PDB file of C-alpha atoms in Angstrom:
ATOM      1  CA  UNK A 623       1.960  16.975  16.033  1.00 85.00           C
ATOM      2  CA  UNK A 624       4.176  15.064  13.182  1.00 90.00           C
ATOM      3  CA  UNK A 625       1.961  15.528   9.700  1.00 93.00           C
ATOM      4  CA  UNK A 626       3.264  13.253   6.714  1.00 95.00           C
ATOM      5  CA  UNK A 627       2.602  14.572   3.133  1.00 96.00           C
ATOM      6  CA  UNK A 628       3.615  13.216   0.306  1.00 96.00           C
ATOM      7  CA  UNK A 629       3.823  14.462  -3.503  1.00 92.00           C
ATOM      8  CA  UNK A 630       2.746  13.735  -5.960  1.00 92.00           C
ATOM      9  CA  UNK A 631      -1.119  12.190  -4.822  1.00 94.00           C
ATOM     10  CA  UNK A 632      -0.672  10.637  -8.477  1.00 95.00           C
ATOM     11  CA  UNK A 633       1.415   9.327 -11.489  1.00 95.00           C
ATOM     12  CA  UNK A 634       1.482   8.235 -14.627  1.00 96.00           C
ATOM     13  CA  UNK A 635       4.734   7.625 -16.491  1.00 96.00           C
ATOM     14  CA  UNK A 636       5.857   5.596 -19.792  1.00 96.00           C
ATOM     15  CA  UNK A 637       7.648   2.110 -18.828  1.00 97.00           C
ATOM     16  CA  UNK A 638      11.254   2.855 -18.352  1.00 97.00           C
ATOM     17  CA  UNK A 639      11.640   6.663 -16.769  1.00 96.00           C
ATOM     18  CA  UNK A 640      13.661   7.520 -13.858  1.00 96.00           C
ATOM     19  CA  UNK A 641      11.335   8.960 -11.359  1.00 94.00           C
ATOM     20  CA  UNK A 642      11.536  10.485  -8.209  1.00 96.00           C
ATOM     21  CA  UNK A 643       8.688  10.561  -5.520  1.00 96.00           C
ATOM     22  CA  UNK A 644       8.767  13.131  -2.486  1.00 97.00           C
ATOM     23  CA  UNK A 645       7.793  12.559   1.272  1.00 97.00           C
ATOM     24  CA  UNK A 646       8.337  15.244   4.013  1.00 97.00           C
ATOM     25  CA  UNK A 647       7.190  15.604   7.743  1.00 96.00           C
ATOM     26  CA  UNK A 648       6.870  18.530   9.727  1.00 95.00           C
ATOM     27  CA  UNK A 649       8.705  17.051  13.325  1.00 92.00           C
ATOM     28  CA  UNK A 650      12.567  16.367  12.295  1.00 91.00           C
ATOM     29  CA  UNK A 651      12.868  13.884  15.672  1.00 90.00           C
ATOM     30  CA  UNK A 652      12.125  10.795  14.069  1.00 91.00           C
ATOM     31  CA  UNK A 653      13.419   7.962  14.692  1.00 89.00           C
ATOM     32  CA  UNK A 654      13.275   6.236  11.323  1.00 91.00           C
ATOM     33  CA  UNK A 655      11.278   6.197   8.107  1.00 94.00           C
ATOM     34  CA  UNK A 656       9.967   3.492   6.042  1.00 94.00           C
ATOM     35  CA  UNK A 657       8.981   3.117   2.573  1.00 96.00           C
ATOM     36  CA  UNK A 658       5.915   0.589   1.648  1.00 95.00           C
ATOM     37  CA  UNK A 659       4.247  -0.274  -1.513  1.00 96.00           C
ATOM     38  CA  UNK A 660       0.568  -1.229  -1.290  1.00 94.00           C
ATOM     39  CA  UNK A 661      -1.750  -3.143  -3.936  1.00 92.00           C
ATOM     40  CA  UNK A 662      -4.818  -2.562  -4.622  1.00 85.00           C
ATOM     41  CA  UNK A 663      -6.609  -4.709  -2.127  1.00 80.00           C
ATOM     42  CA  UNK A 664      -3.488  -6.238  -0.857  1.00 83.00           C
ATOM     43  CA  UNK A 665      -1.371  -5.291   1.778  1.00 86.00           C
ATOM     44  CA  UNK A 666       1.833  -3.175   2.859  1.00 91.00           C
ATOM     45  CA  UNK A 667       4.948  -4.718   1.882  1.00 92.00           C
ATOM     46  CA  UNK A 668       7.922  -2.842   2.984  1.00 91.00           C
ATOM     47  CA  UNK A 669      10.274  -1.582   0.646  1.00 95.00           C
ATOM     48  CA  UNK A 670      12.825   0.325   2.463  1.00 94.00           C
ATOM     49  CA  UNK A 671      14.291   1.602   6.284  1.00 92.00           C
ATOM     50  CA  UNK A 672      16.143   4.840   6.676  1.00 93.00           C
ATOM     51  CA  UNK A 673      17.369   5.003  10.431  1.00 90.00           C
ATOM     52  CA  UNK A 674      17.664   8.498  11.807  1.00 89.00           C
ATOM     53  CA  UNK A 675      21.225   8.260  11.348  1.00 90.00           C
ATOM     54  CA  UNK A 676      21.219   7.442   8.058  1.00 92.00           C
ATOM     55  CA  UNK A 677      21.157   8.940   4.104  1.00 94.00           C
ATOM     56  CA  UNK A 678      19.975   6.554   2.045  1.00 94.00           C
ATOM     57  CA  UNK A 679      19.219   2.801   1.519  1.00 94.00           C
ATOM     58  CA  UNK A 680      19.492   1.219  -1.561  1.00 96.00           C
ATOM     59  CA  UNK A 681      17.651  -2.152  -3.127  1.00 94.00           C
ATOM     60  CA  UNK A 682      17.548  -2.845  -6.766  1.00 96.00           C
ATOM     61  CA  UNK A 683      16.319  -0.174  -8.406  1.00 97.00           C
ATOM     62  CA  UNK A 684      15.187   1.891  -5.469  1.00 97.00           C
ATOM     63  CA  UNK A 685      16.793   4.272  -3.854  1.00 97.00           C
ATOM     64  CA  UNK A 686      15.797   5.824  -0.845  1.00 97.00           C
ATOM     65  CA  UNK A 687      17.380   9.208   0.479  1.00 97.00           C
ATOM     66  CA  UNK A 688      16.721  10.958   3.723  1.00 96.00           C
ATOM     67  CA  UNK A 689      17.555  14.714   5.075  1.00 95.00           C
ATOM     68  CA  UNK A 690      16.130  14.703   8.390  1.00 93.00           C
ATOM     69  CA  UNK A 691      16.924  17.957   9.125  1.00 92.00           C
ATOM     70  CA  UNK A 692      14.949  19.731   6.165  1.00 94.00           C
ATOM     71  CA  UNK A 693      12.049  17.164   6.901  1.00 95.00           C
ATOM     72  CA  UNK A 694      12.074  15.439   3.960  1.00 96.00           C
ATOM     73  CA  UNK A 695      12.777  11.956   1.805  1.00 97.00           C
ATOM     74  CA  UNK A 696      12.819  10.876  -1.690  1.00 97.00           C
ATOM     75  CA  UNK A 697      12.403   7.303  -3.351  1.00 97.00           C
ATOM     76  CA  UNK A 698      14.188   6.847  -6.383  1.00 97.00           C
ATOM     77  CA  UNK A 699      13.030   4.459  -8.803  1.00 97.00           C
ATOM     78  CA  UNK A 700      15.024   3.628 -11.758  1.00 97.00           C
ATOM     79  CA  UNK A 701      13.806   2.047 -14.928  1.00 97.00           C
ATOM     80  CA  UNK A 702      10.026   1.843 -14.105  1.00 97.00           C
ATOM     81  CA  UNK A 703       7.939  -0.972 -15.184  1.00 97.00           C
ATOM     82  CA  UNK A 704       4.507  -1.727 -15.435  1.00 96.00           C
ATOM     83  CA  UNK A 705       5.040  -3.920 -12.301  1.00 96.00           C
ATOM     84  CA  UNK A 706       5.943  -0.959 -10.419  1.00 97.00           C
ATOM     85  CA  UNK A 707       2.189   0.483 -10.426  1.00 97.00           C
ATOM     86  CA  UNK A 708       1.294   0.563  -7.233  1.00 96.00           C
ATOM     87  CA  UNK A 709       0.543   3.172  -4.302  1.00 96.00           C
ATOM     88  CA  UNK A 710       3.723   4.012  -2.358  1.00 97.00           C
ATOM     89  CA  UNK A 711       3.851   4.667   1.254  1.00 97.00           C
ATOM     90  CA  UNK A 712       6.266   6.707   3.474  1.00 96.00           C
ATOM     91  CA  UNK A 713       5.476   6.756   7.575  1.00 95.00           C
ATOM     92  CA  UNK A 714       8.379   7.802   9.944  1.00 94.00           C
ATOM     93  CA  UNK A 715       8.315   6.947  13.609  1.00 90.00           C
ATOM     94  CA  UNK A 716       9.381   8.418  16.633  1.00 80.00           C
ATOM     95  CA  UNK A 717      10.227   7.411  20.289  1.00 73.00           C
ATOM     96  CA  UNK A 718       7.011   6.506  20.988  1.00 72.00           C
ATOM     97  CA  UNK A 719       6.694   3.538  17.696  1.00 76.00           C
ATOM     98  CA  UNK A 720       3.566   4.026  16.273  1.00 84.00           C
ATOM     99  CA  UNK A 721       4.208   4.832  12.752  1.00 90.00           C
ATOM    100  CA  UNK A 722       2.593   8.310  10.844  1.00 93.00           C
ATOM    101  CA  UNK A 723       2.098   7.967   7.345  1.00 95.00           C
ATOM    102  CA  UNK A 724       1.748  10.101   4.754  1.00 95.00           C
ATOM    103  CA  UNK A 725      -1.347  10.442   2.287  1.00 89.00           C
ATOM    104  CA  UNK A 726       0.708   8.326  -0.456  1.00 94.00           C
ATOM    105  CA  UNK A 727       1.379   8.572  -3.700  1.00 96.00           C
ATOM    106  CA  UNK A 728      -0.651   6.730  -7.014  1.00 96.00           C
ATOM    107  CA  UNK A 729       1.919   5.055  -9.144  1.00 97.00           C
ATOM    108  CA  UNK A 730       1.049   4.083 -12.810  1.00 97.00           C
ATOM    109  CA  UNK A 731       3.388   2.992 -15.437  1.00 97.00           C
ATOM    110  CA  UNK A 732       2.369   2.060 -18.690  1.00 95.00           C
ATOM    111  CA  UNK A 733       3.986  -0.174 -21.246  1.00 94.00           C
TER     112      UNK A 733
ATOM    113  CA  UNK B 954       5.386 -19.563   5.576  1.00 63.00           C
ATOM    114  CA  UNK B 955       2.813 -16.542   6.262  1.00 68.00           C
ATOM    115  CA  UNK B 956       4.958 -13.947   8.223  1.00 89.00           C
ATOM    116  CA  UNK B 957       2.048 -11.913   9.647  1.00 94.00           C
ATOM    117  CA  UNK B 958      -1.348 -13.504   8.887  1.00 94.00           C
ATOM    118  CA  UNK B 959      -5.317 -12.326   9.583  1.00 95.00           C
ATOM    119  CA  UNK B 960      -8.657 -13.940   9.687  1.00 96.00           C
ATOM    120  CA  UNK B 961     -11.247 -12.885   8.141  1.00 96.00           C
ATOM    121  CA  UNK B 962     -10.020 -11.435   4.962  1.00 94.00           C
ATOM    122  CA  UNK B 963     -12.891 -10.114   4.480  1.00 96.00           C
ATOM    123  CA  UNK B 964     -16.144  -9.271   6.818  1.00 97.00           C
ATOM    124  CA  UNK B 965     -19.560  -8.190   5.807  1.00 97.00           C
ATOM    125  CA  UNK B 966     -21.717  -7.262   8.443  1.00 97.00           C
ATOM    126  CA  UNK B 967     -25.087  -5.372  10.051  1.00 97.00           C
ATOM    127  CA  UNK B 968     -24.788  -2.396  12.080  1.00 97.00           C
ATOM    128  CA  UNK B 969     -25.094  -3.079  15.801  1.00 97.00           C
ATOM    129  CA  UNK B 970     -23.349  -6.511  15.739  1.00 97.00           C
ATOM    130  CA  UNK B 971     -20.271  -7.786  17.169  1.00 97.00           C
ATOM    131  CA  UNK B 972     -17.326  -9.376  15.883  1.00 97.00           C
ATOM    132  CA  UNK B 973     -13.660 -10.077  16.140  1.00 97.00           C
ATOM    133  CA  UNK B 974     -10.668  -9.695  13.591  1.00 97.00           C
ATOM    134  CA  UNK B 975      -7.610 -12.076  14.642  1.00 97.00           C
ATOM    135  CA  UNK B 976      -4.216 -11.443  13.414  1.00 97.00           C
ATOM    136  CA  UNK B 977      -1.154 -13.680  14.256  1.00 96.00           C
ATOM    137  CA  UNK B 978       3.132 -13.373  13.686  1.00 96.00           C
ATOM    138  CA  UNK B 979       5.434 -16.354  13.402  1.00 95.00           C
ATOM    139  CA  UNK B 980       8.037 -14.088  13.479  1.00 92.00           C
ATOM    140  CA  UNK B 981       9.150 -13.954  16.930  1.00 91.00           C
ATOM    141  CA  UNK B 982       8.411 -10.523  17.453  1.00 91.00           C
ATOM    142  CA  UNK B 983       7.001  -9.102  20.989  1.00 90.00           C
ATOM    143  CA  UNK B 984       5.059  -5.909  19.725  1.00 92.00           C
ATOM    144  CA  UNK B 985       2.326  -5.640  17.577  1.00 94.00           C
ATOM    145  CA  UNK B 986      -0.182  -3.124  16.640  1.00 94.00           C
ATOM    146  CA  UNK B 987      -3.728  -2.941  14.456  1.00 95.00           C
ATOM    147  CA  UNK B 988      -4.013  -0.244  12.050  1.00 95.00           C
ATOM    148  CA  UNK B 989      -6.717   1.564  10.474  1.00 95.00           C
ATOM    149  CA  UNK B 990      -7.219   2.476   6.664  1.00 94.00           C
ATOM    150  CA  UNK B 991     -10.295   4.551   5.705  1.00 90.00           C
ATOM    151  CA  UNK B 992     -12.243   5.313   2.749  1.00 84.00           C
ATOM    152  CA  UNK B 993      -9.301   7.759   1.738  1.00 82.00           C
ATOM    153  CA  UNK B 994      -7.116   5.467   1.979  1.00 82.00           C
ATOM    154  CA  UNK B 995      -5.589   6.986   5.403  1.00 88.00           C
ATOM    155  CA  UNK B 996      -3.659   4.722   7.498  1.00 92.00           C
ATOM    156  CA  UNK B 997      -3.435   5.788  10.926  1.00 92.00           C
ATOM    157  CA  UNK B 998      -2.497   3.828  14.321  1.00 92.00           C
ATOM    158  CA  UNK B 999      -5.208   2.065  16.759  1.00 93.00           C
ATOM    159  CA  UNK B1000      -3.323   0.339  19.300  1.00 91.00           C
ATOM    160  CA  UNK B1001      -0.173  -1.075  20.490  1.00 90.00           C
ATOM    161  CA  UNK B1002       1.389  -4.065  22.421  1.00 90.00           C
ATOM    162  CA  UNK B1003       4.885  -5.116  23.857  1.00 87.00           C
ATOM    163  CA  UNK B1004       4.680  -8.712  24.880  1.00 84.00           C
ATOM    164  CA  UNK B1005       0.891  -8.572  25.924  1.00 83.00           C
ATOM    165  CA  UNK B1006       1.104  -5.484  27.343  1.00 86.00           C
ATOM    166  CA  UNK B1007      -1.005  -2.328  25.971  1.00 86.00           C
ATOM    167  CA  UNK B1008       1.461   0.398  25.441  1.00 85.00           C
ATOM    168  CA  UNK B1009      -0.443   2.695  22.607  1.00 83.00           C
ATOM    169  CA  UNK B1010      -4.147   3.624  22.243  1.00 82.00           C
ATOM    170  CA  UNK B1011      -5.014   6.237  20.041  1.00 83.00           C
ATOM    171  CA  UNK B1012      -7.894   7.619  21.200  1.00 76.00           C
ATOM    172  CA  UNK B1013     -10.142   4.934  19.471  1.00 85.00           C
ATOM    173  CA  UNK B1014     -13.737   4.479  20.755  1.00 89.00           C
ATOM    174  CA  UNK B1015     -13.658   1.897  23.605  1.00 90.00           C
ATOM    175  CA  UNK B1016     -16.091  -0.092  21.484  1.00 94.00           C
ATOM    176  CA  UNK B1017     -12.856  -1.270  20.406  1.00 94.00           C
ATOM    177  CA  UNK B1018     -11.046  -3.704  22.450  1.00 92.00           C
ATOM    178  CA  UNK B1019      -7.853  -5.307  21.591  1.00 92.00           C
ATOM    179  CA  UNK B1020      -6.867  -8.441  23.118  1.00 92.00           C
ATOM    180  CA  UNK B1021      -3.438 -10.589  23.024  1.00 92.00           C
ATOM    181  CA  UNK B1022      -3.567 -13.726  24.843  1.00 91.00           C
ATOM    182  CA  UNK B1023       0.464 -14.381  24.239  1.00 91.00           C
ATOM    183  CA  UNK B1024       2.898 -12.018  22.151  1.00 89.00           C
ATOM    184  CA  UNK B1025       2.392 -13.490  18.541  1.00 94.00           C
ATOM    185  CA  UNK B1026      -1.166 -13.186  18.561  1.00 95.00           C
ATOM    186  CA  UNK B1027      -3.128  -9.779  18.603  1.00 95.00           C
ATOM    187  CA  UNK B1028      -7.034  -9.844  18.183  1.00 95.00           C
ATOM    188  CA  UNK B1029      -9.332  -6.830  17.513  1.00 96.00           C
ATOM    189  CA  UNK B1030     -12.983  -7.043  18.840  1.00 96.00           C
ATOM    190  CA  UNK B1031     -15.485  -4.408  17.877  1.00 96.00           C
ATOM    191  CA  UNK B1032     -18.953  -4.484  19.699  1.00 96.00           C
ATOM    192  CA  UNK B1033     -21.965  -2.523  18.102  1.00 97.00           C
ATOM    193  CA  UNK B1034     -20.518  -2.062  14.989  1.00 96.00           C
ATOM    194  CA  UNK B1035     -21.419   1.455  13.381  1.00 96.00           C
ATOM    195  CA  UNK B1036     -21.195   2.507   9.695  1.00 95.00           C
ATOM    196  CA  UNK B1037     -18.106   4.616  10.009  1.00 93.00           C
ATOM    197  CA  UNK B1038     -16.162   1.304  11.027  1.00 95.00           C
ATOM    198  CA  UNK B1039     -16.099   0.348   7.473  1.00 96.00           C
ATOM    199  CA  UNK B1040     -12.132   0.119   6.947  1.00 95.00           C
ATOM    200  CA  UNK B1041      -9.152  -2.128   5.855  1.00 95.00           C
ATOM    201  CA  UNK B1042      -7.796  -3.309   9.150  1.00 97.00           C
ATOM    202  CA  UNK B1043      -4.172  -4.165   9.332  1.00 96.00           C
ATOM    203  CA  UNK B1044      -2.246  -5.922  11.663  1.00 96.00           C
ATOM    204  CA  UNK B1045       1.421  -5.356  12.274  1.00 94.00           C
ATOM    205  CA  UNK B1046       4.593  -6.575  14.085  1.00 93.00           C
ATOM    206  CA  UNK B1047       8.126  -6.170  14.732  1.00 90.00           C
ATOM    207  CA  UNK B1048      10.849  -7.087  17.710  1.00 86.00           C
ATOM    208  CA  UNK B1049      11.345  -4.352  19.943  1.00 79.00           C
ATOM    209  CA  UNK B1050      15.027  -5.277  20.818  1.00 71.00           C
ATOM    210  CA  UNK B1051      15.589  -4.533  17.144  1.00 67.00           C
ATOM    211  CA  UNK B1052      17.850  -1.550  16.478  1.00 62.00           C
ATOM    212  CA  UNK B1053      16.335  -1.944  12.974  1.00 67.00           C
ATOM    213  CA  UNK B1054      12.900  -1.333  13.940  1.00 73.00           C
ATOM    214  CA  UNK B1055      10.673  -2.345  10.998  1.00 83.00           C
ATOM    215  CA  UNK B1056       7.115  -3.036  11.252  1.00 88.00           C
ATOM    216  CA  UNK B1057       6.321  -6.305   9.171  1.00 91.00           C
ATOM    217  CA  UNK B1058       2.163  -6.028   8.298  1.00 92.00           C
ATOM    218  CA  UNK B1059      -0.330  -8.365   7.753  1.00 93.00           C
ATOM    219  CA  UNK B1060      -2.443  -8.665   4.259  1.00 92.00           C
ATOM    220  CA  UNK B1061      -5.498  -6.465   5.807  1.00 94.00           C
ATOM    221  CA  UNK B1062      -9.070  -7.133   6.915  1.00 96.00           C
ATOM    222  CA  UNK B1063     -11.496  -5.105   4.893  1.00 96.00           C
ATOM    223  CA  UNK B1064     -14.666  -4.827   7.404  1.00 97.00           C
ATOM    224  CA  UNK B1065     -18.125  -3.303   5.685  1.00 96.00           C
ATOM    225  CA  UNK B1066     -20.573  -2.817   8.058  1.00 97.00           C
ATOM    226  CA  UNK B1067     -24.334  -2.527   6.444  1.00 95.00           C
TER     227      UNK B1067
END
């Protein structure tokens, strides 16, 4: 049974660090994973798809790596702001498309 | 120019009742699928459909019954409503013929049942 977990649960960084946050799953036959941001109250938007094939996807300042056979993904976020608070999602999918996500991660950055 | 839109937004109700969440895409896509967020903040798959067609059900209490009268439109009725069904409900689509595969979701429906 694929299990998501991601680390850290929360965060709390100055405006304008790098930082990195971690995903990994215990079933390497996925078929992709995605990257979401949530709101409070609002709902997913997705940030980024890595295909199964892939190593990383790129937009703006985040950067999204996957190693599929070690089970695990980062997202890269350069230059945080205080827009970037949020809680950030990863799920993966497999043949049968129902996505598994992970417990998330609690993003803060202060000015 | 809503991509993936729900009604209610929100839905306050008594225990025992009825009702009905409706989510619709104007994307095009052929699969869609309702989601469940609990108190923790857990997201974890209901149900699934390819162009009206139920493909995944998650072992979700058959007080639950999904319903899609025509591939953009998935609705979510719940009959006797019980405390623990107090959850952000979200609806999701994407195009199955998509290599891509992304799942496009709706803005939630936060259900409290009293």
């Amino acid at each position: 049974k694929q299990e998501v977990t991601q680390i850290p649960a929360a965060l709390s960084v100055p405006e304008g660090e790098n930082l990195v946050l971690n995903c990994s799953f215990t079933d390497s036959a996925i078929y992709n994973l995605q990257w979401f941001r949530q709101d409070p109250g609002k709902g997913l938007t997705s940030l980024l798809l890595i295909q199964s094939s892939q190593r990383e996807q790129t937009s703006g300042r985040l950067n999204a790596s996957l190693d599929k056979s070690s089970g695990r993904s980062t997202l890269y976020i350069a230059a945080s702001q205080p827009g970037d608070s949020a809680t950030y999602l990863c799920a993966v999918s497999d043949n049968t498309d129902k996505l598994i996500f992970g417990t998330g991660t609690r993003l803060q950055v202060f000015p | 120019d809503t991509a993936v839109s729900q009604t209610p937004k929100y839905l306050v109700t008594q225990m025992g009742n009825d009702k009905s969440i409706k989510c619709e895409q104007n994307l095009g896509h052929d699969t869609m699928y309702w989601y469940k967020q609990d108190s923790k903040k857990f997201l974890k798959i209901m149900f699934s459909y390819n162009n009206k067609e139920l493909i995944i059900n998650e072992t979700v209490p058959n007080r639950f019954s999904p319903k899609s009268p025509d591939k953009a439109h998935l609705n979510l009725h719940i009959n006797s409503l019980e405390l623990g069904d107090s959850a952000v409900y979200f609806c999701a689509s994407r195009a199955s013929g998509s290599s891509y595969n992304e799942q496009f979701f709706g803005p939630g429906t936060r259900l409290t049942v009293l």
